[in-house]
Amino acid sequence: MYLRAVHAELNIPALRNFIKQNPLGLLVTAIPSSNFSTIQCTHLPWLIDVQDDTSETELGKLRGHMAKPNPHSKAMTEAAQTRSPSNGRLTEEVSVIFNGPAHHYVTPKFYVETKPSTGKVVPTWNYSAVQAYGTATIYFDSKNEETGEYLQKQISDLSYHAETNVMGYSKPWGVNDAPDRYIELLRKNIIGIEVEITRLEGKYKMSQELGKGDREGVIKGFEELRTDDAVAIARTVEQRGALKEAQAQAA
């Protein structure tokens, strides 16, 4: 990830929380194979586990699952089997990309200071993202007890997280609400993916590089669009600008 200092988010707990709030991540692998495409990408919902929620440095592990018929699953399983006949770790580094809920084109018309004075402005795009890199263990052997335990925990925990944190239900739907036989059949047709994070990077590209006047123009411009995404961007530009100023005063 290209990280200009003004856009970088270096706080590890904040990056972990970003993943919790935006759990749909794009898994990217580059696995040499004569049977499958080398580069493969799949959108998956993820959980992030840490041993100590108060830790300022722990990167954590990502947990996900994928349908076995997916060629991406087959490529990872093929690679894992070269190291172990029953579950295994991939040799190649993998990455998972998480995007913030709102992003938007930024018109130069918003730059109320620079555009009138010099005209030296160009369009850009505001967004937020976190990228995780690490090593992946693939749980593909449905006959292995470890696989069954991993997948049962994964689908139960993911459902609970989505029902309570995403949907906000006080009485969430649970895996136990579905017939056991049905869940068992589904579980046999998925693989588990656990990524031990070795690098975690994040950025908020939210007009922090601009002067205060232009930032205020961006905020006002987005507010006047009156769409949900635009208002969300306006608030984030406001928050990241205030953080930039606070950091400058503390330096």
PDB file of N, CA and C in Angstrom, residues 1-10 15 18-19 93 95-100 127-133 199-205:
ATOM      1  N   MET A   1       0.844  -1.185   0.000  1.00  0.00           N
ATOM      2  CA  MET A   1       0.000   0.000   0.000  1.00  0.00           C
ATOM      3  C   MET A   1       0.886   1.244   0.000  1.00  0.00           C
ATOM      4  N   TYR A   2       0.576   2.196  -0.886  1.00  0.00           N
ATOM      5  CA  TYR A   2       1.299   3.464  -0.914  1.00  0.00           C
ATOM      6  C   TYR A   2       0.781   4.341   0.218  1.00  0.00           C
ATOM      7  N   LEU A   3       1.669   4.705   1.126  1.00  0.00           N
ATOM      8  CA  LEU A   3       1.273   5.447   2.310  1.00  0.00           C
ATOM      9  C   LEU A   3       2.022   6.766   2.402  1.00  0.00           C
ATOM     10  N   ARG A   4       1.356   7.854   2.035  1.00  0.00           N
ATOM     11  CA  ARG A   4       1.892   9.167   2.367  1.00  0.00           C
ATOM     12  C   ARG A   4       1.673   9.370   3.867  1.00  0.00           C
ATOM     13  N   ALA A   5       2.613   9.999   4.510  1.00  0.00           N
ATOM     14  CA  ALA A   5       2.532  10.160   5.967  1.00  0.00           C
ATOM     15  C   ALA A   5       1.232  10.827   6.393  1.00  0.00           C
ATOM     16  N   VAL A   6       0.762  11.786   5.609  1.00  0.00           N
ATOM     17  CA  VAL A   6      -0.440  12.531   5.990  1.00  0.00           C
ATOM     18  C   VAL A   6      -1.699  11.671   5.930  1.00  0.00           C
ATOM     19  N   HIS A   7      -1.659  10.596   5.145  1.00  0.00           N
ATOM     20  CA  HIS A   7      -2.826   9.718   4.999  1.00  0.00           C
ATOM     21  C   HIS A   7      -2.739   8.453   5.847  1.00  0.00           C
ATOM     22  N   ALA A   8      -1.576   8.104   6.339  1.00  0.00           N
ATOM     23  CA  ALA A   8      -1.360   6.816   6.996  1.00  0.00           C
ATOM     24  C   ALA A   8      -2.061   6.734   8.345  1.00  0.00           C
ATOM     25  N   GLU A   9      -2.671   5.587   8.594  1.00  0.00           N
ATOM     26  CA  GLU A   9      -3.205   5.255   9.917  1.00  0.00           C
ATOM     27  C   GLU A   9      -2.267   4.217  10.514  1.00  0.00           C
ATOM     28  N   LEU A  10      -1.555   4.597  11.574  1.00  0.00           N
ATOM     29  CA  LEU A  10      -0.531   3.732  12.149  1.00  0.00           C
ATOM     30  C   LEU A  10      -0.969   3.056  13.440  1.00  0.00           C
ATOM     31  N   LEU A  15      -6.750  -0.093  13.276  1.00  0.00           N
ATOM     32  CA  LEU A  15      -6.787  -0.914  12.069  1.00  0.00           C
ATOM     33  C   LEU A  15      -7.583  -2.198  12.324  1.00  0.00           C
ATOM     34  N   PHE A  18     -11.169  -1.282  12.300  1.00  0.00           N
ATOM     35  CA  PHE A  18     -11.618  -1.031  10.928  1.00  0.00           C
ATOM     36  C   PHE A  18     -12.086  -2.335  10.287  1.00  0.00           C
ATOM     37  N   ILE A  19     -11.318  -3.408  10.500  1.00  0.00           N
ATOM     38  CA  ILE A  19     -11.683  -4.715   9.944  1.00  0.00           C
ATOM     39  C   ILE A  19     -12.982  -5.216  10.569  1.00  0.00           C
ATOM     40  N   GLU A  93       2.895 -15.669   0.364  1.00  0.00           N
ATOM     41  CA  GLU A  93       2.199 -14.652   1.156  1.00  0.00           C
ATOM     42  C   GLU A  93       0.844 -14.359   0.518  1.00  0.00           C
ATOM     43  N   SER A  95      -2.779 -11.684   0.760  1.00  0.00           N
ATOM     44  CA  SER A  95      -3.224 -10.387   1.257  1.00  0.00           C
ATOM     45  C   SER A  95      -4.745 -10.350   1.288  1.00  0.00           C
ATOM     46  N   VAL A  96      -5.274  -9.560   2.208  1.00  0.00           N
ATOM     47  CA  VAL A  96      -6.717  -9.342   2.307  1.00  0.00           C
ATOM     48  C   VAL A  96      -6.930  -7.832   2.370  1.00  0.00           C
ATOM     49  N   ILE A  97      -7.782  -7.318   1.488  1.00  0.00           N
ATOM     50  CA  ILE A  97      -8.002  -5.883   1.354  1.00  0.00           C
ATOM     51  C   ILE A  97      -9.402  -5.537   1.854  1.00  0.00           C
ATOM     52  N   PHE A  98      -9.459  -4.603   2.791  1.00  0.00           N
ATOM     53  CA  PHE A  98     -10.737  -4.140   3.349  1.00  0.00           C
ATOM     54  C   PHE A  98     -10.946  -2.672   2.966  1.00  0.00           C
ATOM     55  N   ASN A  99     -12.122  -2.345   2.480  1.00  0.00           N
ATOM     56  CA  ASN A  99     -12.435  -0.968   2.107  1.00  0.00           C
ATOM     57  C   ASN A  99     -13.448  -0.372   3.069  1.00  0.00           C
ATOM     58  N   GLY A 100     -13.321   0.926   3.293  1.00  0.00           N
ATOM     59  CA  GLY A 100     -14.286   1.628   4.118  1.00  0.00           C
ATOM     60  C   GLY A 100     -15.639   1.711   3.431  1.00  0.00           C
ATOM     61  N   TYR A 127     -11.054   7.940  -0.072  1.00  0.00           N
ATOM     62  CA  TYR A 127     -11.411   6.583   0.341  1.00  0.00           C
ATOM     63  C   TYR A 127     -10.630   6.210   1.583  1.00  0.00           C
ATOM     64  N   SER A 128     -11.020   5.090   2.195  1.00  0.00           N
ATOM     65  CA  SER A 128     -10.275   4.526   3.326  1.00  0.00           C
ATOM     66  C   SER A 128     -10.120   3.032   3.094  1.00  0.00           C
ATOM     67  N   ALA A 129      -9.001   2.485   3.557  1.00  0.00           N
ATOM     68  CA  ALA A 129      -8.746   1.060   3.315  1.00  0.00           C
ATOM     69  C   ALA A 129      -7.720   0.529   4.300  1.00  0.00           C
ATOM     70  N   VAL A 130      -7.797  -0.774   4.540  1.00  0.00           N
ATOM     71  CA  VAL A 130      -6.801  -1.492   5.339  1.00  0.00           C
ATOM     72  C   VAL A 130      -6.372  -2.718   4.544  1.00  0.00           C
ATOM     73  N   GLN A 131      -5.087  -2.978   4.526  1.00  0.00           N
ATOM     74  CA  GLN A 131      -4.554  -4.162   3.850  1.00  0.00           C
ATOM     75  C   GLN A 131      -3.793  -5.016   4.861  1.00  0.00           C
ATOM     76  N   ALA A 132      -4.160  -6.291   4.898  1.00  0.00           N
ATOM     77  CA  ALA A 132      -3.488  -7.254   5.781  1.00  0.00           C
ATOM     78  C   ALA A 132      -2.693  -8.236   4.928  1.00  0.00           C
ATOM     79  N   TYR A 133      -1.496  -8.559   5.381  1.00  0.00           N
ATOM     80  CA  TYR A 133      -0.637  -9.522   4.689  1.00  0.00           C
ATOM     81  C   TYR A 133      -0.227 -10.602   5.688  1.00  0.00           C
ATOM     82  N   ARG A 199       1.762  -8.256   8.562  1.00  0.00           N
ATOM     83  CA  ARG A 199       1.851  -6.834   8.229  1.00  0.00           C
ATOM     84  C   ARG A 199       0.449  -6.272   8.096  1.00  0.00           C
ATOM     85  N   LEU A 200       0.212  -5.120   8.727  1.00  0.00           N
ATOM     86  CA  LEU A 200      -1.113  -4.506   8.716  1.00  0.00           C
ATOM     87  C   LEU A 200      -0.947  -3.020   8.421  1.00  0.00           C
ATOM     88  N   GLU A 201      -1.552  -2.573   7.311  1.00  0.00           N
ATOM     89  CA  GLU A 201      -1.388  -1.193   6.869  1.00  0.00           C
ATOM     90  C   GLU A 201      -2.750  -0.566   6.591  1.00  0.00           C
ATOM     91  N   GLY A 202      -2.869   0.722   6.865  1.00  0.00           N
ATOM     92  CA  GLY A 202      -4.144   1.376   6.617  1.00  0.00           C
ATOM     93  C   GLY A 202      -3.981   2.834   6.259  1.00  0.00           C
ATOM     94  N   LYS A 203      -4.972   3.369   5.563  1.00  0.00           N
ATOM     95  CA  LYS A 203      -4.914   4.776   5.188  1.00  0.00           C
ATOM     96  C   LYS A 203      -6.319   5.366   5.106  1.00  0.00           C
ATOM     97  N   TYR A 204      -6.396   6.629   5.422  1.00  0.00           N
ATOM     98  CA  TYR A 204      -7.581   7.440   5.183  1.00  0.00           C
ATOM     99  C   TYR A 204      -7.151   8.545   4.226  1.00  0.00           C
ATOM    100  N   LYS A 205      -7.481   8.409   2.970  1.00  0.00           N
ATOM    101  CA  LYS A 205      -7.193   9.476   2.015  1.00  0.00           C
ATOM    102  C   LYS A 205      -8.416  10.376   1.998  1.00  0.00           C
TER     103      LYS A 205
END
